[in-house]
Amino acid sequence: MLRLVNEEVVVYYNRLLEIEFAEVAFKIAVVEQHGKAGWPRKRNDGRVRRRAGRLAKSLRNEWDALLTTLPHACVELHEVADDVPRHMAAYGLASYDAAHSLTAQYVGAGALVTTDAGFGRVPAADLPLLVDATRIRSCRRLRGGR
């Protein structure tokens, strides 16, 4: 994130990202309390829900603070929603992933930063990806490379 700020990268995102922070918070809370085997079966545990609520609030506050330090634009879902079913059918993406992919394409972003190798189903010419080293092989395999 510091690199994004230092290089003055414009961050484009859609509203789903902000909602997904809550889901990530739940997953973290479940894993903390019950280990990886507990996800998602234990998400209703009261201790998990309380911790997840605190984490979700913290994640959102950190996101809001980050946005004050760099140029950004939020794409509202109605701007890409009509194309989501077509994108899902074309590439086998889940609905949220299709919305994220379409958002990157809609704004003409240079790349999508992600930890989800599943975006590799979209051709590189349509959706360049920035992933960590552990996901490069998976993305290349999905794109028909080695």
PDB file of C-alpha atoms in Angstrom:
ATOM      1  CA  MET A   1       0.000   0.000   0.000  1.00  0.00           C
ATOM      2  CA  LEU A   2       2.884   2.354   0.729  1.00  0.00           C
ATOM      3  CA  ARG A   3       4.162   1.777  -2.777  1.00  0.00           C
ATOM      4  CA  LEU A   4       0.772   2.740  -4.215  1.00  0.00           C
ATOM      5  CA  VAL A   5       0.842   5.956  -2.220  1.00  0.00           C
ATOM      6  CA  ASN A   6       4.474   6.759  -3.079  1.00  0.00           C
ATOM      7  CA  GLU A   7       3.944   6.159  -6.792  1.00  0.00           C
ATOM      8  CA  GLU A   8       0.635   8.055  -6.797  1.00  0.00           C
ATOM      9  CA  VAL A   9      -1.206   5.198  -8.454  1.00  0.00           C
ATOM     10  CA  VAL A  10      -4.896   5.818  -9.077  1.00  0.00           C
ATOM     11  CA  VAL A  11      -6.895   3.081  -7.365  1.00  0.00           C
ATOM     12  CA  TYR A  12     -10.189   2.127  -8.991  1.00  0.00           C
ATOM     13  CA  TYR A  13     -12.595  -0.159  -7.170  1.00  0.00           C
ATOM     14  CA  ASN A  14     -16.280  -0.932  -6.945  1.00  0.00           C
ATOM     15  CA  ARG A  15     -18.599  -1.024  -3.942  1.00  0.00           C
ATOM     16  CA  LEU A  16     -18.322  -4.803  -3.686  1.00  0.00           C
ATOM     17  CA  LEU A  17     -14.765  -4.431  -2.421  1.00  0.00           C
ATOM     18  CA  GLU A  18     -16.002  -2.572   0.633  1.00  0.00           C
ATOM     19  CA  ILE A  19     -18.594  -5.270   1.305  1.00  0.00           C
ATOM     20  CA  GLU A  20     -15.985  -7.989   0.873  1.00  0.00           C
ATOM     21  CA  PHE A  21     -13.969  -6.503   3.754  1.00  0.00           C
ATOM     22  CA  ALA A  22     -16.710  -7.776   6.073  1.00  0.00           C
ATOM     23  CA  GLU A  23     -16.471 -11.275   4.569  1.00  0.00           C
ATOM     24  CA  VAL A  24     -12.695 -11.261   4.968  1.00  0.00           C
ATOM     25  CA  ALA A  25     -13.129 -10.192   8.594  1.00  0.00           C
ATOM     26  CA  PHE A  26     -15.429 -13.169   9.218  1.00  0.00           C
ATOM     27  CA  LYS A  27     -12.977 -15.578   7.648  1.00  0.00           C
ATOM     28  CA  ILE A  28     -10.087 -14.218   9.713  1.00  0.00           C
ATOM     29  CA  ALA A  29     -12.143 -14.447  12.905  1.00  0.00           C
ATOM     30  CA  VAL A  30     -13.203 -18.043  12.210  1.00  0.00           C
ATOM     31  CA  VAL A  31      -9.637 -19.127  11.432  1.00  0.00           C
ATOM     32  CA  GLU A  32      -8.339 -17.418  14.571  1.00  0.00           C
ATOM     33  CA  GLN A  33     -10.912 -19.175  16.760  1.00  0.00           C
ATOM     34  CA  HIS A  34     -11.318 -22.548  15.018  1.00  0.00           C
ATOM     35  CA  GLY A  35      -8.462 -22.955  12.533  1.00  0.00           C
ATOM     36  CA  LYS A  36      -8.758 -23.255   8.768  1.00  0.00           C
ATOM     37  CA  ALA A  37     -10.937 -26.352   9.065  1.00  0.00           C
ATOM     38  CA  GLY A  38     -13.610 -24.217  10.765  1.00  0.00           C
ATOM     39  CA  TRP A  39     -14.257 -22.066   7.715  1.00  0.00           C
ATOM     40  CA  PRO A  40     -17.116 -21.484   6.890  1.00  0.00           C
ATOM     41  CA  ARG A  41     -18.918 -23.948   9.162  1.00  0.00           C
ATOM     42  CA  LYS A  42     -18.183 -22.004  12.375  1.00  0.00           C
ATOM     43  CA  ARG A  43     -19.055 -18.514  11.176  1.00  0.00           C
ATOM     44  CA  ASN A  44     -22.118 -18.395  13.458  1.00  0.00           C
ATOM     45  CA  ASP A  45     -20.124 -18.859  16.669  1.00  0.00           C
ATOM     46  CA  GLY A  46     -20.879 -15.845  18.891  1.00  0.00           C
ATOM     47  CA  ARG A  47     -17.208 -15.259  19.698  1.00  0.00           C
ATOM     48  CA  VAL A  48     -16.467 -15.269  15.976  1.00  0.00           C
ATOM     49  CA  ARG A  49     -19.250 -12.804  15.210  1.00  0.00           C
ATOM     50  CA  ARG A  50     -18.073 -10.329  17.848  1.00  0.00           C
ATOM     51  CA  ARG A  51     -14.447 -10.541  16.670  1.00  0.00           C
ATOM     52  CA  ALA A  52     -15.520 -10.337  13.024  1.00  0.00           C
ATOM     53  CA  GLY A  53     -17.539  -7.214  13.739  1.00  0.00           C
ATOM     54  CA  ARG A  54     -14.530  -5.507  15.309  1.00  0.00           C
ATOM     55  CA  LEU A  55     -12.264  -6.616  12.461  1.00  0.00           C
ATOM     56  CA  ALA A  56     -14.725  -5.479   9.795  1.00  0.00           C
ATOM     57  CA  LYS A  57     -14.923  -2.041  11.380  1.00  0.00           C
ATOM     58  CA  SER A  58     -11.137  -1.873  11.614  1.00  0.00           C
ATOM     59  CA  LEU A  59     -10.637  -2.984   7.993  1.00  0.00           C
ATOM     60  CA  ARG A  60     -13.134  -0.405   6.772  1.00  0.00           C
ATOM     61  CA  ASN A  61     -11.492   2.348   8.829  1.00  0.00           C
ATOM     62  CA  GLU A  62      -8.066   1.419   7.437  1.00  0.00           C
ATOM     63  CA  TRP A  63      -9.455   1.402   3.889  1.00  0.00           C
ATOM     64  CA  ASP A  64     -11.060   4.807   4.390  1.00  0.00           C
ATOM     65  CA  ALA A  65      -7.762   6.145   5.791  1.00  0.00           C
ATOM     66  CA  LEU A  66      -5.849   4.748   2.805  1.00  0.00           C
ATOM     67  CA  LEU A  67      -8.209   6.454   0.393  1.00  0.00           C
ATOM     68  CA  THR A  68      -7.349   9.825   1.934  1.00  0.00           C
ATOM     69  CA  THR A  69      -3.713   9.313   0.881  1.00  0.00           C
ATOM     70  CA  LEU A  70      -4.053   8.440  -2.803  1.00  0.00           C
ATOM     71  CA  PRO A  71      -6.077   9.284  -5.877  1.00  0.00           C
ATOM     72  CA  HIS A  72      -9.031   6.932  -6.272  1.00  0.00           C
ATOM     73  CA  ALA A  73     -12.414   6.449  -7.881  1.00  0.00           C
ATOM     74  CA  CYS A  74     -15.277   4.191  -6.938  1.00  0.00           C
ATOM     75  CA  VAL A  75     -17.253   2.589  -9.743  1.00  0.00           C
ATOM     76  CA  GLU A  76     -20.833   1.989  -8.709  1.00  0.00           C
ATOM     77  CA  LEU A  77     -22.258  -1.433  -9.483  1.00  0.00           C
ATOM     78  CA  HIS A  78     -24.932  -0.163 -11.852  1.00  0.00           C
ATOM     79  CA  GLU A  79     -22.126   0.919 -14.182  1.00  0.00           C
ATOM     80  CA  VAL A  80     -21.034  -2.692 -14.809  1.00  0.00           C
ATOM     81  CA  ALA A  81     -23.960  -4.834 -13.620  1.00  0.00           C
ATOM     82  CA  ASP A  82     -25.624  -5.349 -17.003  1.00  0.00           C
ATOM     83  CA  ASP A  83     -22.501  -7.065 -18.349  1.00  0.00           C
ATOM     84  CA  VAL A  84     -21.942  -9.368 -15.350  1.00  0.00           C
ATOM     85  CA  PRO A  85     -23.997 -12.351 -16.643  1.00  0.00           C
ATOM     86  CA  ARG A  86     -22.229 -12.235 -20.028  1.00  0.00           C
ATOM     87  CA  HIS A  87     -18.824 -12.040 -18.329  1.00  0.00           C
ATOM     88  CA  MET A  88     -19.706 -14.951 -16.040  1.00  0.00           C
ATOM     89  CA  ALA A  89     -20.769 -17.062 -19.018  1.00  0.00           C
ATOM     90  CA  ALA A  90     -17.696 -16.146 -21.062  1.00  0.00           C
ATOM     91  CA  TYR A  91     -15.092 -16.914 -18.385  1.00  0.00           C
ATOM     92  CA  GLY A  92     -16.744 -18.958 -15.651  1.00  0.00           C
ATOM     93  CA  LEU A  93     -16.263 -16.231 -13.055  1.00  0.00           C
ATOM     94  CA  ALA A  94     -18.392 -15.859  -9.939  1.00  0.00           C
ATOM     95  CA  SER A  95     -20.660 -12.802  -9.967  1.00  0.00           C
ATOM     96  CA  TYR A  96     -18.482 -10.686  -7.650  1.00  0.00           C
ATOM     97  CA  ASP A  97     -15.348 -11.593  -9.612  1.00  0.00           C
ATOM     98  CA  ALA A  98     -17.067 -10.704 -12.879  1.00  0.00           C
ATOM     99  CA  ALA A  99     -17.994  -7.310 -11.401  1.00  0.00           C
ATOM    100  CA  HIS A 100     -14.386  -6.701 -10.313  1.00  0.00           C
ATOM    101  CA  SER A 101     -13.026  -7.741 -13.707  1.00  0.00           C
ATOM    102  CA  LEU A 102     -15.516  -5.557 -15.529  1.00  0.00           C
ATOM    103  CA  THR A 103     -14.696  -2.640 -13.250  1.00  0.00           C
ATOM    104  CA  ALA A 104     -11.021  -2.856 -14.224  1.00  0.00           C
ATOM    105  CA  GLN A 105     -11.967  -2.998 -17.882  1.00  0.00           C
ATOM    106  CA  TYR A 106     -14.560  -0.215 -17.533  1.00  0.00           C
ATOM    107  CA  VAL A 107     -12.000   2.273 -16.186  1.00  0.00           C
ATOM    108  CA  GLY A 108      -9.217   1.085 -18.490  1.00  0.00           C
ATOM    109  CA  ALA A 109      -7.029   0.114 -15.549  1.00  0.00           C
ATOM    110  CA  GLY A 110      -3.550  -1.058 -16.412  1.00  0.00           C
ATOM    111  CA  ALA A 111      -4.034  -4.171 -14.273  1.00  0.00           C
ATOM    112  CA  LEU A 112      -6.106  -5.791 -11.555  1.00  0.00           C
ATOM    113  CA  VAL A 113      -4.296  -6.342  -8.262  1.00  0.00           C
ATOM    114  CA  THR A 114      -5.572  -9.571  -6.731  1.00  0.00           C
ATOM    115  CA  THR A 115      -4.790 -12.627  -4.648  1.00  0.00           C
ATOM    116  CA  ASP A 116      -7.379 -14.663  -6.570  1.00  0.00           C
ATOM    117  CA  ALA A 117      -5.808 -16.740  -9.338  1.00  0.00           C
ATOM    118  CA  GLY A 118      -9.290 -17.370 -10.761  1.00  0.00           C
ATOM    119  CA  PHE A 119      -9.059 -14.050 -12.583  1.00  0.00           C
ATOM    120  CA  GLY A 120      -6.572 -15.853 -14.809  1.00  0.00           C
ATOM    121  CA  ARG A 121      -9.586 -17.223 -16.692  1.00  0.00           C
ATOM    122  CA  VAL A 122      -9.901 -13.817 -18.349  1.00  0.00           C
ATOM    123  CA  PRO A 123      -7.412 -13.408 -21.214  1.00  0.00           C
ATOM    124  CA  ALA A 124      -4.359 -11.303 -20.408  1.00  0.00           C
ATOM    125  CA  ALA A 125      -5.179  -8.925 -23.255  1.00  0.00           C
ATOM    126  CA  ASP A 126      -8.503  -8.113 -21.553  1.00  0.00           C
ATOM    127  CA  LEU A 127      -7.341  -8.174 -17.928  1.00  0.00           C
ATOM    128  CA  PRO A 128      -3.663  -7.864 -17.006  1.00  0.00           C
ATOM    129  CA  LEU A 129      -3.104  -9.153 -13.468  1.00  0.00           C
ATOM    130  CA  LEU A 130      -0.739  -8.227 -10.672  1.00  0.00           C
ATOM    131  CA  VAL A 131      -0.472 -11.217  -8.352  1.00  0.00           C
ATOM    132  CA  ASP A 132       2.031 -12.400  -5.779  1.00  0.00           C
ATOM    133  CA  ALA A 133       4.628 -15.001  -6.702  1.00  0.00           C
ATOM    134  CA  THR A 134       2.575 -17.884  -5.256  1.00  0.00           C
ATOM    135  CA  ARG A 135      -0.214 -17.337  -7.798  1.00  0.00           C
ATOM    136  CA  ILE A 136       1.746 -16.757 -11.004  1.00  0.00           C
ATOM    137  CA  ARG A 137       1.823 -20.416 -12.010  1.00  0.00           C
ATOM    138  CA  SER A 138      -1.931 -20.851 -11.416  1.00  0.00           C
ATOM    139  CA  CYS A 139      -2.772 -17.759 -13.454  1.00  0.00           C
ATOM    140  CA  ARG A 140      -0.542 -18.848 -16.302  1.00  0.00           C
ATOM    141  CA  ARG A 141      -2.058 -22.332 -16.279  1.00  0.00           C
ATOM    142  CA  LEU A 142      -5.581 -20.852 -16.487  1.00  0.00           C
ATOM    143  CA  ARG A 143      -4.448 -18.693 -19.375  1.00  0.00           C
ATOM    144  CA  GLY A 144      -3.091 -21.683 -21.250  1.00  0.00           C
ATOM    145  CA  GLY A 145       0.572 -21.074 -20.469  1.00  0.00           C
ATOM    146  CA  ARG A 146       3.079 -22.849 -18.307  1.00  0.00           C
TER     147      ARG A 146
END
